[in-house]
Amino acid sequence: MSAPDGLLPLTAADLRMATFRLARRLRCVRVADAMSDAQLAVLMTLRLQGRRTITALAERERVTAPSMTSLINGLEEQGLVTRTPDDEDRRRVQVDVTDAGIDIVERTMTRRDELLVDAMRELELSADEVRTLRDAAALMRKLAER
């Protein structure tokens, strides 16, 4: 059974505002202050999903291939990613995260998770509220991956 149509716009507005505010708060927490959100997102994608082509990364992040190439150039200069020729098509390049890049991703994710854990503890959320947040997170993932 679907939600009533009148409820969807209100829910969308509430979800947008809450997501925006929480995302802004989380973006402030990073290990490498000079790193952009886009660079960190690429490192996280490579850490979680493995090697990718520049085209695949550009599609995932919804940017142009030239923009992604520029972003990868910056990460490569910092020693956070490497490029290797594709095994099947030598004209393509695969991008992979280095150990230094993995370290930044893992430390940033840990700090962000700690921020959320501290906030949930401070609010003294009940077990039901934590379950609701877990359910909401699963639904938000579905929306984001759509």
C-alpha atoms as a PDB file:
ATOM      1  CA  MET A   1       0.000   0.000   0.000  1.00  0.00           C
ATOM      2  CA  SER A   2       1.373   3.401  -1.010  1.00  0.00           C
ATOM      3  CA  ALA A   3       1.609   6.472   1.177  1.00  0.00           C
ATOM      4  CA  PRO A   4      -1.124   9.095   0.633  1.00  0.00           C
ATOM      5  CA  ASP A   5      -0.103  11.608  -2.070  1.00  0.00           C
ATOM      6  CA  GLY A   6      -0.541  14.556   0.294  1.00  0.00           C
ATOM      7  CA  LEU A   7       1.998  13.088   2.700  1.00  0.00           C
ATOM      8  CA  LEU A   8       4.763  12.648   0.113  1.00  0.00           C
ATOM      9  CA  PRO A   9       5.581  16.358  -0.479  1.00  0.00           C
ATOM     10  CA  LEU A  10       5.703  17.073   3.263  1.00  0.00           C
ATOM     11  CA  THR A  11       7.894  14.041   3.869  1.00  0.00           C
ATOM     12  CA  ALA A  12      10.161  14.990   0.958  1.00  0.00           C
ATOM     13  CA  ALA A  13      10.648  18.496   2.362  1.00  0.00           C
ATOM     14  CA  ASP A  14      11.363  17.230   5.880  1.00  0.00           C
ATOM     15  CA  LEU A  15      13.750  14.576   4.569  1.00  0.00           C
ATOM     16  CA  ARG A  16      15.585  17.071   2.337  1.00  0.00           C
ATOM     17  CA  MET A  17      16.118  19.542   5.159  1.00  0.00           C
ATOM     18  CA  ALA A  18      17.185  16.931   7.707  1.00  0.00           C
ATOM     19  CA  THR A  19      19.518  15.228   5.220  1.00  0.00           C
ATOM     20  CA  PHE A  20      21.067  18.529   4.176  1.00  0.00           C
ATOM     21  CA  ARG A  21      21.726  19.638   7.738  1.00  0.00           C
ATOM     22  CA  LEU A  22      23.148  16.281   8.797  1.00  0.00           C
ATOM     23  CA  ALA A  23      25.319  16.034   5.674  1.00  0.00           C
ATOM     24  CA  ARG A  24      26.673  19.542   6.257  1.00  0.00           C
ATOM     25  CA  ARG A  25      27.568  18.593   9.820  1.00  0.00           C
ATOM     26  CA  LEU A  26      29.295  15.384   8.711  1.00  0.00           C
ATOM     27  CA  ARG A  27      31.209  17.096   5.897  1.00  0.00           C
ATOM     28  CA  CYS A  28      32.879  19.313   8.481  1.00  0.00           C
ATOM     29  CA  VAL A  29      34.530  16.216   9.944  1.00  0.00           C
ATOM     30  CA  ARG A  30      37.448  15.037   7.840  1.00  0.00           C
ATOM     31  CA  VAL A  31      41.018  14.009   8.389  1.00  0.00           C
ATOM     32  CA  ALA A  32      42.478  16.016   5.486  1.00  0.00           C
ATOM     33  CA  ASP A  33      41.166  19.571   5.755  1.00  0.00           C
ATOM     34  CA  ALA A  34      42.459  20.573   2.308  1.00  0.00           C
ATOM     35  CA  MET A  35      40.547  17.732   0.619  1.00  0.00           C
ATOM     36  CA  SER A  36      37.308  18.535  -1.188  1.00  0.00           C
ATOM     37  CA  ASP A  37      34.083  16.624  -0.644  1.00  0.00           C
ATOM     38  CA  ALA A  38      34.316  15.349  -4.223  1.00  0.00           C
ATOM     39  CA  GLN A  39      37.849  14.018  -3.681  1.00  0.00           C
ATOM     40  CA  LEU A  40      36.825  12.290  -0.476  1.00  0.00           C
ATOM     41  CA  ALA A  41      33.775  10.786  -2.198  1.00  0.00           C
ATOM     42  CA  VAL A  42      35.972   9.308  -4.928  1.00  0.00           C
ATOM     43  CA  LEU A  43      38.389   7.849  -2.383  1.00  0.00           C
ATOM     44  CA  MET A  44      35.454   6.342  -0.474  1.00  0.00           C
ATOM     45  CA  THR A  45      34.027   4.828  -3.658  1.00  0.00           C
ATOM     46  CA  LEU A  46      37.373   3.289  -4.572  1.00  0.00           C
ATOM     47  CA  ARG A  47      37.868   1.987  -1.020  1.00  0.00           C
ATOM     48  CA  LEU A  48      34.421   0.406  -0.860  1.00  0.00           C
ATOM     49  CA  GLN A  49      34.016  -0.759  -4.472  1.00  0.00           C
ATOM     50  CA  GLY A  50      37.541  -1.270  -5.745  1.00  0.00           C
ATOM     51  CA  ARG A  51      39.242  -0.156  -8.965  1.00  0.00           C
ATOM     52  CA  ARG A  52      37.168   1.876 -11.400  1.00  0.00           C
ATOM     53  CA  THR A  53      37.632   3.666 -14.693  1.00  0.00           C
ATOM     54  CA  ILE A  54      37.479   7.436 -14.778  1.00  0.00           C
ATOM     55  CA  THR A  55      34.255   7.141 -16.782  1.00  0.00           C
ATOM     56  CA  ALA A  56      32.652   4.899 -14.162  1.00  0.00           C
ATOM     57  CA  LEU A  57      33.723   7.264 -11.371  1.00  0.00           C
ATOM     58  CA  ALA A  58      32.361  10.264 -13.300  1.00  0.00           C
ATOM     59  CA  GLU A  59      29.013   8.512 -13.796  1.00  0.00           C
ATOM     60  CA  ARG A  60      28.802   7.533 -10.130  1.00  0.00           C
ATOM     61  CA  GLU A  61      29.572  11.065  -8.940  1.00  0.00           C
ATOM     62  CA  ARG A  62      27.461  12.611 -11.723  1.00  0.00           C
ATOM     63  CA  VAL A  63      30.216  14.807 -13.124  1.00  0.00           C
ATOM     64  CA  THR A  64      31.822  15.007 -16.553  1.00  0.00           C
ATOM     65  CA  ALA A  65      34.780  12.819 -17.467  1.00  0.00           C
ATOM     66  CA  PRO A  66      37.077  15.874 -17.803  1.00  0.00           C
ATOM     67  CA  SER A  67      36.053  17.032 -14.310  1.00  0.00           C
ATOM     68  CA  MET A  68      36.771  13.576 -12.919  1.00  0.00           C
ATOM     69  CA  THR A  69      40.132  13.495 -14.712  1.00  0.00           C
ATOM     70  CA  SER A  70      41.067  16.777 -13.042  1.00  0.00           C
ATOM     71  CA  LEU A  71      39.950  15.452  -9.658  1.00  0.00           C
ATOM     72  CA  ILE A  72      41.947  12.221 -10.155  1.00  0.00           C
ATOM     73  CA  ASN A  73      45.014  14.266 -11.184  1.00  0.00           C
ATOM     74  CA  GLY A  74      44.873  16.075  -7.842  1.00  0.00           C
ATOM     75  CA  LEU A  75      44.491  12.860  -5.880  1.00  0.00           C
ATOM     76  CA  GLU A  76      47.321  11.238  -7.812  1.00  0.00           C
ATOM     77  CA  GLU A  77      49.629  14.209  -7.098  1.00  0.00           C
ATOM     78  CA  GLN A  78      48.930  13.698  -3.385  1.00  0.00           C
ATOM     79  CA  GLY A  79      49.749   9.981  -3.664  1.00  0.00           C
ATOM     80  CA  LEU A  80      46.186   8.941  -2.792  1.00  0.00           C
ATOM     81  CA  VAL A  81      45.346   7.105  -6.039  1.00  0.00           C
ATOM     82  CA  THR A  82      47.217   5.320  -8.788  1.00  0.00           C
ATOM     83  CA  ARG A  83      46.371   4.803 -12.443  1.00  0.00           C
ATOM     84  CA  THR A  84      47.074   1.609 -14.335  1.00  0.00           C
ATOM     85  CA  PRO A  85      46.260   0.644 -17.921  1.00  0.00           C
ATOM     86  CA  ASP A  86      43.149  -1.504 -18.232  1.00  0.00           C
ATOM     87  CA  ASP A  87      43.908  -5.194 -18.809  1.00  0.00           C
ATOM     88  CA  GLU A  88      41.365  -5.516 -21.635  1.00  0.00           C
ATOM     89  CA  ASP A  89      41.634  -2.104 -23.321  1.00  0.00           C
ATOM     90  CA  ARG A  90      44.996  -0.333 -23.087  1.00  0.00           C
ATOM     91  CA  ARG A  91      43.351   3.001 -23.995  1.00  0.00           C
ATOM     92  CA  ARG A  92      41.377   2.921 -20.749  1.00  0.00           C
ATOM     93  CA  VAL A  93      42.827   3.596 -17.339  1.00  0.00           C
ATOM     94  CA  GLN A  94      41.835   1.999 -14.043  1.00  0.00           C
ATOM     95  CA  VAL A  95      42.056   4.123 -10.899  1.00  0.00           C
ATOM     96  CA  ASP A  96      42.802   2.533  -7.537  1.00  0.00           C
ATOM     97  CA  VAL A  97      43.169   3.967  -4.048  1.00  0.00           C
ATOM     98  CA  THR A  98      46.582   3.777  -2.345  1.00  0.00           C
ATOM     99  CA  ASP A  99      47.217   2.824   1.275  1.00  0.00           C
ATOM    100  CA  ALA A 100      47.490   6.532   2.121  1.00  0.00           C
ATOM    101  CA  GLY A 101      44.074   7.126   0.522  1.00  0.00           C
ATOM    102  CA  ILE A 102      42.569   4.182   2.404  1.00  0.00           C
ATOM    103  CA  ASP A 103      43.937   5.609   5.653  1.00  0.00           C
ATOM    104  CA  ILE A 104      42.251   8.968   5.020  1.00  0.00           C
ATOM    105  CA  VAL A 105      38.944   7.288   4.159  1.00  0.00           C
ATOM    106  CA  GLU A 106      38.964   5.004   7.185  1.00  0.00           C
ATOM    107  CA  ARG A 107      39.964   7.706   9.654  1.00  0.00           C
ATOM    108  CA  THR A 108      37.374  10.123   8.227  1.00  0.00           C
ATOM    109  CA  MET A 109      34.593   7.509   8.338  1.00  0.00           C
ATOM    110  CA  THR A 110      35.549   6.630  11.918  1.00  0.00           C
ATOM    111  CA  ARG A 111      35.447  10.270  13.006  1.00  0.00           C
ATOM    112  CA  ARG A 112      32.084  10.809  11.301  1.00  0.00           C
ATOM    113  CA  ASP A 113      30.633   7.654  12.855  1.00  0.00           C
ATOM    114  CA  GLU A 114      31.902   8.790  16.254  1.00  0.00           C
ATOM    115  CA  LEU A 115      30.170  12.145  15.784  1.00  0.00           C
ATOM    116  CA  LEU A 116      26.873  10.367  15.103  1.00  0.00           C
ATOM    117  CA  VAL A 117      27.309   7.932  17.986  1.00  0.00           C
ATOM    118  CA  ASP A 118      28.048  10.805  20.360  1.00  0.00           C
ATOM    119  CA  ALA A 119      24.969  12.700  19.132  1.00  0.00           C
ATOM    120  CA  MET A 120      22.740   9.638  19.569  1.00  0.00           C
ATOM    121  CA  ARG A 121      24.109   9.047  23.074  1.00  0.00           C
ATOM    122  CA  GLU A 122      23.588  12.690  23.978  1.00  0.00           C
ATOM    123  CA  LEU A 123      19.958  12.437  22.841  1.00  0.00           C
ATOM    124  CA  GLU A 124      19.578   9.213  24.873  1.00  0.00           C
ATOM    125  CA  LEU A 125      17.696   7.503  22.048  1.00  0.00           C
ATOM    126  CA  SER A 126      15.543   4.527  22.953  1.00  0.00           C
ATOM    127  CA  ALA A 127      16.065   1.129  21.331  1.00  0.00           C
ATOM    128  CA  ASP A 128      12.932   1.772  19.229  1.00  0.00           C
ATOM    129  CA  GLU A 129      14.319   5.120  18.048  1.00  0.00           C
ATOM    130  CA  VAL A 130      17.626   3.509  17.073  1.00  0.00           C
ATOM    131  CA  ARG A 131      15.727   0.814  15.139  1.00  0.00           C
ATOM    132  CA  THR A 132      13.729   3.562  13.409  1.00  0.00           C
ATOM    133  CA  LEU A 133      16.968   5.293  12.404  1.00  0.00           C
ATOM    134  CA  ARG A 134      18.336   2.004  11.037  1.00  0.00           C
ATOM    135  CA  ASP A 135      15.147   1.495   9.015  1.00  0.00           C
ATOM    136  CA  ALA A 136      15.285   5.093   7.793  1.00  0.00           C
ATOM    137  CA  ALA A 137      18.937   4.663   6.777  1.00  0.00           C
ATOM    138  CA  ALA A 138      18.006   1.637   4.652  1.00  0.00           C
ATOM    139  CA  LEU A 139      15.223   3.597   2.961  1.00  0.00           C
ATOM    140  CA  MET A 140      17.499   6.584   2.381  1.00  0.00           C
ATOM    141  CA  ARG A 141      20.054   4.276   0.733  1.00  0.00           C
ATOM    142  CA  LYS A 142      17.305   3.044  -1.609  1.00  0.00           C
ATOM    143  CA  LEU A 143      16.434   6.630  -2.510  1.00  0.00           C
ATOM    144  CA  ALA A 144      20.086   7.568  -3.025  1.00  0.00           C
ATOM    145  CA  GLU A 145      20.859   4.557  -5.229  1.00  0.00           C
ATOM    146  CA  ARG A 146      17.798   4.996  -7.396  1.00  0.00           C
END
